[in-house]
CSV table of C-alpha atoms in Angstrom, one decimal:
chain,number,residue,atom,x,y,z
G,1302,UNK,CA,34.7,22.5,38.0
G,1303,UNK,CA,36.3,25.9,38.0
G,1304,UNK,CA,39.6,24.2,38.5
G,1305,UNK,CA,39.9,21.9,35.7
G,1306,UNK,CA,38.6,24.7,33.0
G,1307,UNK,CA,41.1,26.8,33.8
G,1308,UNK,CA,43.6,23.9,33.9
G,1309,UNK,CA,42.3,23.4,30.4
G,1310,UNK,CA,43.3,26.8,29.8
G,1311,UNK,CA,45.8,27.2,30.4
G,1312,UNK,CA,46.9,24.4,27.4
G,1313,UNK,CA,48.4,26.8,24.6
G,1314,UNK,CA,46.2,26.4,22.2
G,1315,UNK,CA,43.4,26.3,24.4
G,1316,UNK,CA,41.0,29.4,24.4
G,1317,UNK,CA,38.5,28.7,26.5
G,1318,UNK,CA,36.1,25.0,27.6
G,1319,UNK,CA,32.8,24.9,30.1
G,1320,UNK,CA,31.5,22.7,32.1
G,1321,UNK,CA,27.8,21.4,31.1
G,1322,UNK,CA,25.0,19.4,34.0
G,1323,UNK,CA,22.0,17.5,32.2
G,1324,UNK,CA,19.3,19.1,34.0
G,1325,UNK,CA,21.5,21.7,35.1
G,1326,UNK,CA,23.1,23.6,32.1
G,1327,UNK,CA,26.5,25.3,32.0
G,1328,UNK,CA,27.6,25.2,35.2
G,1329,UNK,CA,31.0,27.2,35.1
G,1330,UNK,CA,32.8,28.5,32.0
G,1331,UNK,CA,35.7,31.1,31.4
G,1332,UNK,CA,35.1,31.0,27.3
G,1333,UNK,CA,36.3,35.0,26.2
G,1334,UNK,CA,32.8,36.7,26.4
G,1335,UNK,CA,32.4,36.6,22.8
G,1336,UNK,CA,30.6,33.1,23.5
G,1337,UNK,CA,26.7,34.7,25.4
G,1338,UNK,CA,25.1,32.2,26.8
G,1339,UNK,CA,22.6,32.0,24.4
G,1340,UNK,CA,24.7,31.4,21.8
G,1341,UNK,CA,26.8,28.4,24.1
G,1342,UNK,CA,23.2,27.3,24.9
G,1343,UNK,CA,23.3,26.2,21.9
G,1344,UNK,CA,26.4,24.8,20.0
G,1345,UNK,CA,25.4,22.7,23.3
G,1346,UNK,CA,22.3,21.3,22.9
G,1347,UNK,CA,24.1,20.4,19.5
G,1348,UNK,CA,27.3,18.7,20.9
G,1349,UNK,CA,25.6,16.7,23.1
G,1350,UNK,CA,23.0,15.6,21.0
G,1351,UNK,CA,26.6,14.5,18.7
G,1352,UNK,CA,28.3,12.7,21.4
G,1353,UNK,CA,25.2,11.8,22.1
G,1354,UNK,CA,24.0,10.3,19.1
G,1355,UNK,CA,28.2,9.0,18.4
G,1356,UNK,CA,27.2,6.5,22.2
G,1357,UNK,CA,24.5,4.5,20.1
G,1358,UNK,CA,27.2,4.1,17.5
G,1359,UNK,CA,30.3,3.1,20.1
G,1360,UNK,CA,30.4,2.3,23.1
G,1361,UNK,CA,33.8,2.7,23.8
G,1362,UNK,CA,33.4,6.8,22.2
G,1363,UNK,CA,36.1,7.7,24.1
G,1364,UNK,CA,35.5,12.2,22.1
G,1365,UNK,CA,34.8,15.0,19.6
G,1366,UNK,CA,36.8,16.5,18.0
G,1367,UNK,CA,35.1,19.5,15.3
G,1368,UNK,CA,37.2,21.0,13.5
G,1369,UNK,CA,36.2,24.8,11.7
G,1370,UNK,CA,38.7,27.5,10.1
G,1371,UNK,CA,38.6,29.4,12.9
G,1372,UNK,CA,38.3,26.9,15.7
G,1373,UNK,CA,38.4,23.5,17.0
G,1374,UNK,CA,35.7,22.6,19.1
G,1375,UNK,CA,36.4,19.1,22.0
G,1376,UNK,CA,33.6,17.1,23.7
G,1377,UNK,CA,33.9,14.6,26.3
G,1378,UNK,CA,31.3,12.7,28.9
G,1379,UNK,CA,33.0,12.6,32.1
G,1380,UNK,CA,30.9,11.4,33.8
G,1381,UNK,CA,27.6,10.2,32.7
G,1382,UNK,CA,26.2,13.6,33.8
G,1383,UNK,CA,29.3,16.2,33.1
G,1384,UNK,CA,30.7,17.4,29.9
G,1385,UNK,CA,33.9,19.3,29.3
G,1386,UNK,CA,34.0,20.9,26.5
G,1387,UNK,CA,36.9,23.5,25.4
G,1388,UNK,CA,36.9,25.4,22.5
G,1389,UNK,CA,41.0,25.7,20.9
G,1390,UNK,CA,42.7,27.6,17.8
G,1391,UNK,CA,42.2,25.4,14.5
G,1392,UNK,CA,45.9,24.2,14.9
G,1393,UNK,CA,46.1,22.9,19.0
G,1394,UNK,CA,47.4,19.2,18.5
G,1395,UNK,CA,44.0,17.0,19.6
G,1396,UNK,CA,46.7,14.7,20.9
G,1397,UNK,CA,47.7,17.0,23.8
G,1398,UNK,CA,45.2,17.7,23.9
G,1399,UNK,CA,43.2,15.4,24.9
G,1400,UNK,CA,46.0,14.2,27.3
G,1401,UNK,CA,46.0,16.8,30.0
G,1402,UNK,CA,43.2,16.6,30.1
G,1403,UNK,CA,43.0,13.0,31.4
G,1404,UNK,CA,45.2,14.1,33.8
G,1405,UNK,CA,43.1,17.6,35.1
G,1406,UNK,CA,40.0,15.4,34.9
G,1407,UNK,CA,42.0,12.3,37.1
G,1408,UNK,CA,41.4,14.2,40.6
G,1409,UNK,CA,37.9,15.3,38.5
G,1410,UNK,CA,36.3,13.0,38.1
G,1411,UNK,CA,37.3,11.5,41.5
G,1412,UNK,CA,35.7,14.2,43.7
G,1413,UNK,CA,32.7,13.8,41.4
G,1414,UNK,CA,32.3,10.7,42.0
G,1415,UNK,CA,32.8,10.6,46.0
G,1416,UNK,CA,30.0,13.6,45.7
G,1417,UNK,CA,27.3,11.8,44.5
G,1418,UNK,CA,25.0,10.2,46.5
G,1419,UNK,CA,22.8,8.0,44.2
G,1420,UNK,CA,24.8,8.0,40.6
G,1421,UNK,CA,22.6,6.9,38.3
G,1422,UNK,CA,23.9,3.2,36.4
G,1423,UNK,CA,22.7,3.3,33.4
G,1424,UNK,CA,24.3,6.8,31.4
G,1425,UNK,CA,21.2,9.9,31.6
G,1426,UNK,CA,19.8,11.1,27.9
G,1427,UNK,CA,20.4,14.8,28.2
G,1428,UNK,CA,17.3,16.9,28.6
G,1429,UNK,CA,16.8,19.5,26.7
G,1430,UNK,CA,14.9,20.8,23.5
G,1431,UNK,CA,14.5,18.2,21.0
G,1432,UNK,CA,16.2,20.1,17.5
G,1433,UNK,CA,14.5,17.7,14.3
G,1434,UNK,CA,16.9,15.7,13.3
G,1435,UNK,CA,17.4,14.2,9.5
G,1436,UNK,CA,16.1,10.1,9.3
G,1437,UNK,CA,18.0,7.5,6.6
G,1438,UNK,CA,16.2,6.4,5.0
G,1439,UNK,CA,16.9,3.4,2.9
G,1440,UNK,CA,20.0,3.6,0.5
G,1441,UNK,CA,20.1,4.7,-3.7
G,1442,UNK,CA,19.3,2.3,-5.7
G,1443,UNK,CA,21.8,3.4,-8.8
G,1444,UNK,CA,19.9,1.5,-11.7
G,1445,UNK,CA,22.1,0.5,-14.0
G,1446,UNK,CA,21.8,2.2,-18.0
G,1447,UNK,CA,24.1,1.1,-19.4
G,1448,UNK,CA,22.1,-1.2,-22.7
G,1449,UNK,CA,18.8,0.5,-24.3
G,1450,UNK,CA,17.9,3.3,-25.3
G,1451,UNK,CA,18.6,5.9,-21.8
G,1452,UNK,CA,22.0,5.0,-22.0
G,1453,UNK,CA,23.2,7.1,-24.8
G,1454,UNK,CA,21.5,10.3,-23.5
G,1455,UNK,CA,22.1,10.1,-19.8
G,1456,UNK,CA,25.5,9.5,-20.8
G,1457,UNK,CA,25.7,12.5,-22.2
G,1458,UNK,CA,23.2,14.7,-20.5
G,1459,UNK,CA,26.6,13.5,-17.3
G,1460,UNK,CA,29.5,14.4,-18.8
G,1461,UNK,CA,27.7,18.0,-19.5
G,1462,UNK,CA,26.3,17.7,-15.7
G,1463,UNK,CA,30.4,18.3,-15.0
G,1464,UNK,CA,30.4,20.9,-18.1
G,1465,UNK,CA,28.6,22.3,-14.8
G,1466,UNK,CA,30.0,21.2,-11.5
G,1467,UNK,CA,32.8,20.0,-12.1
G,1468,UNK,CA,34.1,17.4,-10.8
G,1469,UNK,CA,30.9,17.2,-8.2
G,1470,UNK,CA,28.7,15.8,-11.4
G,1471,UNK,CA,30.3,12.2,-10.1
G,1472,UNK,CA,27.9,12.5,-7.2
G,1473,UNK,CA,25.0,14.5,-7.8
G,1474,UNK,CA,24.3,13.0,-11.5
G,1475,UNK,CA,24.1,9.5,-10.1
G,1476,UNK,CA,22.0,10.4,-6.8
G,1477,UNK,CA,19.7,12.4,-8.4
G,1478,UNK,CA,19.5,9.7,-11.8
G,1479,UNK,CA,18.4,7.0,-9.0
G,1480,UNK,CA,15.8,9.3,-7.2
G,1481,UNK,CA,13.9,10.5,-10.6
G,1482,UNK,CA,14.4,6.7,-11.5
G,1483,UNK,CA,13.0,4.5,-8.3
G,1484,UNK,CA,10.4,2.7,-8.0
G,1485,UNK,CA,9.8,2.9,-12.6
G,1486,UNK,CA,11.4,1.5,-15.2
G,1487,UNK,CA,12.2,6.0,-17.2
G,1488,UNK,CA,11.3,6.1,-20.4
G,1489,UNK,CA,13.1,9.3,-23.3
G,1490,UNK,CA,9.9,10.9,-22.2
G,1491,UNK,CA,10.8,11.4,-19.5
G,1492,UNK,CA,13.8,12.5,-19.5
G,1493,UNK,CA,13.1,16.0,-19.3
G,1494,UNK,CA,11.2,15.3,-15.6
G,1495,UNK,CA,15.3,14.6,-15.1
G,1496,UNK,CA,16.8,17.6,-16.4
G,1497,UNK,CA,14.4,20.2,-14.5
G,1498,UNK,CA,15.8,17.4,-11.2
G,1499,UNK,CA,19.4,17.8,-12.3
G,1500,UNK,CA,18.8,22.3,-13.2
G,1501,UNK,CA,17.7,22.1,-9.0
G,1502,UNK,CA,20.9,20.8,-7.5
G,1503,UNK,CA,22.3,23.2,-10.2
G,1504,UNK,CA,21.6,26.3,-7.4
G,1505,UNK,CA,21.8,28.9,-10.3
G,1506,UNK,CA,20.1,29.7,-12.4
G,1507,UNK,CA,21.8,31.3,-15.7
G,1508,UNK,CA,24.5,28.0,-15.2
G,1509,UNK,CA,20.7,25.8,-15.2
G,1510,UNK,CA,19.1,27.4,-18.1
G,1511,UNK,CA,22.2,26.7,-20.1
G,1512,UNK,CA,22.7,23.8,-19.3
G,1513,UNK,CA,19.2,22.8,-20.3
G,1514,UNK,CA,20.0,24.5,-24.0
G,1515,UNK,CA,23.0,22.1,-23.6
G,1516,UNK,CA,21.0,18.7,-23.0
G,1517,UNK,CA,18.7,20.1,-25.8
G,1518,UNK,CA,19.9,17.6,-28.3
G,1519,UNK,CA,18.7,14.7,-26.0
G,1520,UNK,CA,15.8,14.8,-25.5
G,1521,UNK,CA,12.4,13.9,-27.1
G,1522,UNK,CA,11.2,16.5,-30.0
G,1523,UNK,CA,8.2,18.0,-28.2
A,1162,UNK,CA,31.2,2.7,-13.6
A,1163,UNK,CA,28.7,5.4,-12.5
A,1164,UNK,CA,30.6,8.3,-11.1
A,1165,UNK,CA,29.7,8.0,-7.6
A,1166,UNK,CA,31.9,5.2,-7.8
A,1167,UNK,CA,34.6,7.2,-9.4
A,1168,UNK,CA,34.9,8.9,-7.2
A,1169,UNK,CA,33.9,6.0,-3.9
A,1170,UNK,CA,37.2,3.9,-5.5
A,1171,UNK,CA,38.9,7.8,-4.7
A,1172,UNK,CA,38.1,7.9,-1.7
A,1173,UNK,CA,38.6,3.7,-1.2
A,1174,UNK,CA,42.2,4.7,-2.0
A,1175,UNK,CA,43.6,7.1,0.2
A,1176,UNK,CA,46.0,5.5,2.7
A,1177,UNK,CA,44.5,5.0,6.7
A,1178,UNK,CA,40.4,4.4,5.2
A,1179,UNK,CA,38.9,1.4,5.9
A,1180,UNK,CA,35.1,1.1,5.8
A,1181,UNK,CA,33.3,4.6,4.8
A,1182,UNK,CA,29.5,5.7,3.7
A,1183,UNK,CA,28.0,8.6,1.9
A,1184,UNK,CA,25.1,9.9,2.3
A,1185,UNK,CA,22.9,12.8,1.2
A,1186,UNK,CA,22.2,16.0,4.1
A,1187,UNK,CA,18.8,14.0,4.3
A,1188,UNK,CA,19.8,11.0,5.3
A,1189,UNK,CA,19.8,8.9,2.3
A,1190,UNK,CA,22.0,6.3,1.6
A,1191,UNK,CA,24.4,7.5,-1.7
A,1192,UNK,CA,27.5,4.9,-1.7
A,1193,UNK,CA,29.1,3.0,1.0
A,1194,UNK,CA,31.0,-0.6,1.4
A,1195,UNK,CA,29.2,-1.5,4.2
A,1196,UNK,CA,27.3,-4.2,5.5
A,1197,UNK,CA,25.4,-2.3,8.1
A,1198,UNK,CA,24.7,1.1,6.5
A,1199,UNK,CA,21.4,2.6,9.0
A,1200,UNK,CA,23.3,2.7,11.3
A,1201,UNK,CA,26.8,3.9,10.9
A,1202,UNK,CA,24.6,6.2,8.1
A,1203,UNK,CA,22.8,7.9,10.6
A,1204,UNK,CA,25.7,8.8,13.3
A,1205,UNK,CA,27.3,10.4,9.9
A,1206,UNK,CA,23.9,12.5,9.3
A,1207,UNK,CA,22.9,13.3,12.4
A,1208,UNK,CA,27.0,14.1,12.9
A,1209,UNK,CA,27.2,16.8,10.1
A,1210,UNK,CA,23.9,18.3,10.6
A,1211,UNK,CA,24.5,19.4,13.9
A,1212,UNK,CA,28.4,20.4,13.1
A,1213,UNK,CA,27.3,22.5,10.7
A,1214,UNK,CA,23.9,23.3,13.0
A,1215,UNK,CA,27.3,24.6,15.6
A,1216,UNK,CA,28.8,26.1,12.2
A,1217,UNK,CA,26.0,28.5,12.1
A,1218,UNK,CA,25.2,29.2,15.7
A,1219,UNK,CA,28.5,30.6,16.1
A,1220,UNK,CA,28.8,32.1,12.8
A,1221,UNK,CA,31.9,30.3,11.5
A,1222,UNK,CA,33.5,30.6,8.0
A,1223,UNK,CA,34.1,26.5,6.6
A,1224,UNK,CA,33.3,22.9,8.6
A,1225,UNK,CA,35.7,20.6,8.3
A,1226,UNK,CA,35.6,17.7,9.8
A,1227,UNK,CA,34.2,15.1,12.9
A,1228,UNK,CA,36.1,13.3,14.9
A,1229,UNK,CA,34.0,10.9,17.0
A,1230,UNK,CA,37.4,9.2,18.1
A,1231,UNK,CA,37.8,6.0,20.0
A,1232,UNK,CA,40.7,3.2,21.9
A,1233,UNK,CA,43.7,2.4,19.0
A,1234,UNK,CA,42.5,5.3,16.7
A,1235,UNK,CA,39.8,3.3,15.3
A,1236,UNK,CA,37.5,6.6,14.9
A,1237,UNK,CA,34.5,8.0,12.8
A,1238,UNK,CA,35.6,11.0,10.6
A,1239,UNK,CA,32.6,13.0,9.4
A,1240,UNK,CA,33.3,15.9,5.9
A,1241,UNK,CA,30.7,17.6,4.0
A,1242,UNK,CA,30.4,18.4,0.9
A,1243,UNK,CA,28.2,20.9,-0.1
A,1244,UNK,CA,24.4,19.0,0.2
A,1245,UNK,CA,26.6,15.1,1.0
A,1246,UNK,CA,28.7,14.0,3.9
A,1247,UNK,CA,31.1,11.1,3.7
A,1248,UNK,CA,32.0,9.1,6.9
A,1249,UNK,CA,35.3,7.7,7.0
A,1250,UNK,CA,36.4,4.6,9.5
A,1251,UNK,CA,39.7,4.6,9.9
A,1252,UNK,CA,41.4,2.0,10.2
A,1253,UNK,CA,42.6,0.5,12.8
A,1254,UNK,CA,46.3,2.3,13.9
A,1255,UNK,CA,46.3,4.5,10.7
A,1256,UNK,CA,47.5,7.6,10.8
A,1257,UNK,CA,44.6,10.1,11.0
A,1258,UNK,CA,46.4,13.3,10.5
A,1259,UNK,CA,47.2,12.2,7.1
A,1260,UNK,CA,44.5,10.6,6.6
A,1261,UNK,CA,42.4,13.9,6.9
A,1262,UNK,CA,45.4,15.8,4.8
A,1263,UNK,CA,44.5,13.5,2.3
A,1264,UNK,CA,40.6,13.2,2.3
A,1265,UNK,CA,40.5,16.9,2.4
A,1266,UNK,CA,42.6,18.0,-0.1
A,1267,UNK,CA,40.7,15.6,-2.7
A,1268,UNK,CA,37.3,17.5,-1.2
A,1269,UNK,CA,39.5,20.3,-1.7
A,1270,UNK,CA,40.0,19.7,-5.1
A,1271,UNK,CA,36.9,18.9,-6.4
A,1272,UNK,CA,34.9,21.8,-5.0
A,1273,UNK,CA,38.1,24.3,-5.9
A,1274,UNK,CA,37.5,22.4,-9.3
A,1275,UNK,CA,33.5,23.3,-9.7
A,1276,UNK,CA,34.6,26.8,-8.8
A,1277,UNK,CA,36.9,27.2,-11.1
A,1278,UNK,CA,34.7,25.7,-14.0
A,1279,UNK,CA,32.0,28.0,-13.0
A,1280,UNK,CA,33.8,31.0,-12.4
A,1281,UNK,CA,35.6,30.5,-16.1
A,1282,UNK,CA,31.9,29.7,-18.0
A,1283,UNK,CA,30.7,33.3,-16.6
A,1284,UNK,CA,34.2,34.6,-18.2
A,1285,UNK,CA,33.2,33.2,-21.6
A,1286,UNK,CA,30.7,35.0,-21.5
């Protein structure tokens, strides 16, 4: 295993690598010392979750890359219980890394398989501390307000939100309207509630206040 | 046409984009062009969520994208945009590098325009 990560580290652009085994933890690592063990353990939990979720959707999943401004992270499962992770320069050529890893793994994989006395027939699920994942829910049913008493105020409110949020308003407005209208037929008297929700999305009290002022003329008189 | 649809149309026009899904970080689907979006939404949300978790753990500044590599470049690429995740299924044998560049530029412009607009407003006051 040490040979595998040393081979990886010799590739230009690779900062360091480590091997993680389910139920055992990090088996070997040549990451720089700034990567503290507790941090490695923390990111490994997330990487395994990301990889496992991918495997559940794509049986043919090869590997996972995550690009950050500072670094590129890589994760590949090479036996049912072993994963190799690498930290690379963000500009690293993904093809070069994958090919180099394939070559290094050819030797290691055969050796590891030979060492396994009773290889598991079914892929083991990593035994890691549970981290709560967001649970997907049903799609937002975007209601249509093209006609009726809400058409004009909603159109104007959308335009005014774009003045505050810029192009992000494209998503935010419809998303918020869909949640506001879910399960009911809103009327103009419900508009202040929508404005409150939109102001929460603006995430800046001054700009939210300004939006509130701008849309006042489209709200029913108190 | 709603704002979300306009956003989706622009994503669809990018070369190499096959299917796409936009989901909020709580897993709520915003828009998609898939037949059965639920399963992929879970993956996009969990992938984005944990990528951001790693970013915070390591103290990195920006999460660029997450790629699930599959044969023939049928990759899933996940981007973050504020509290939303955008999952893109790449067309078979399309150019991954070009696709990432094009989507990243589009999203960067969205974020950048947002900041510019906000800055202008601040200057007005």
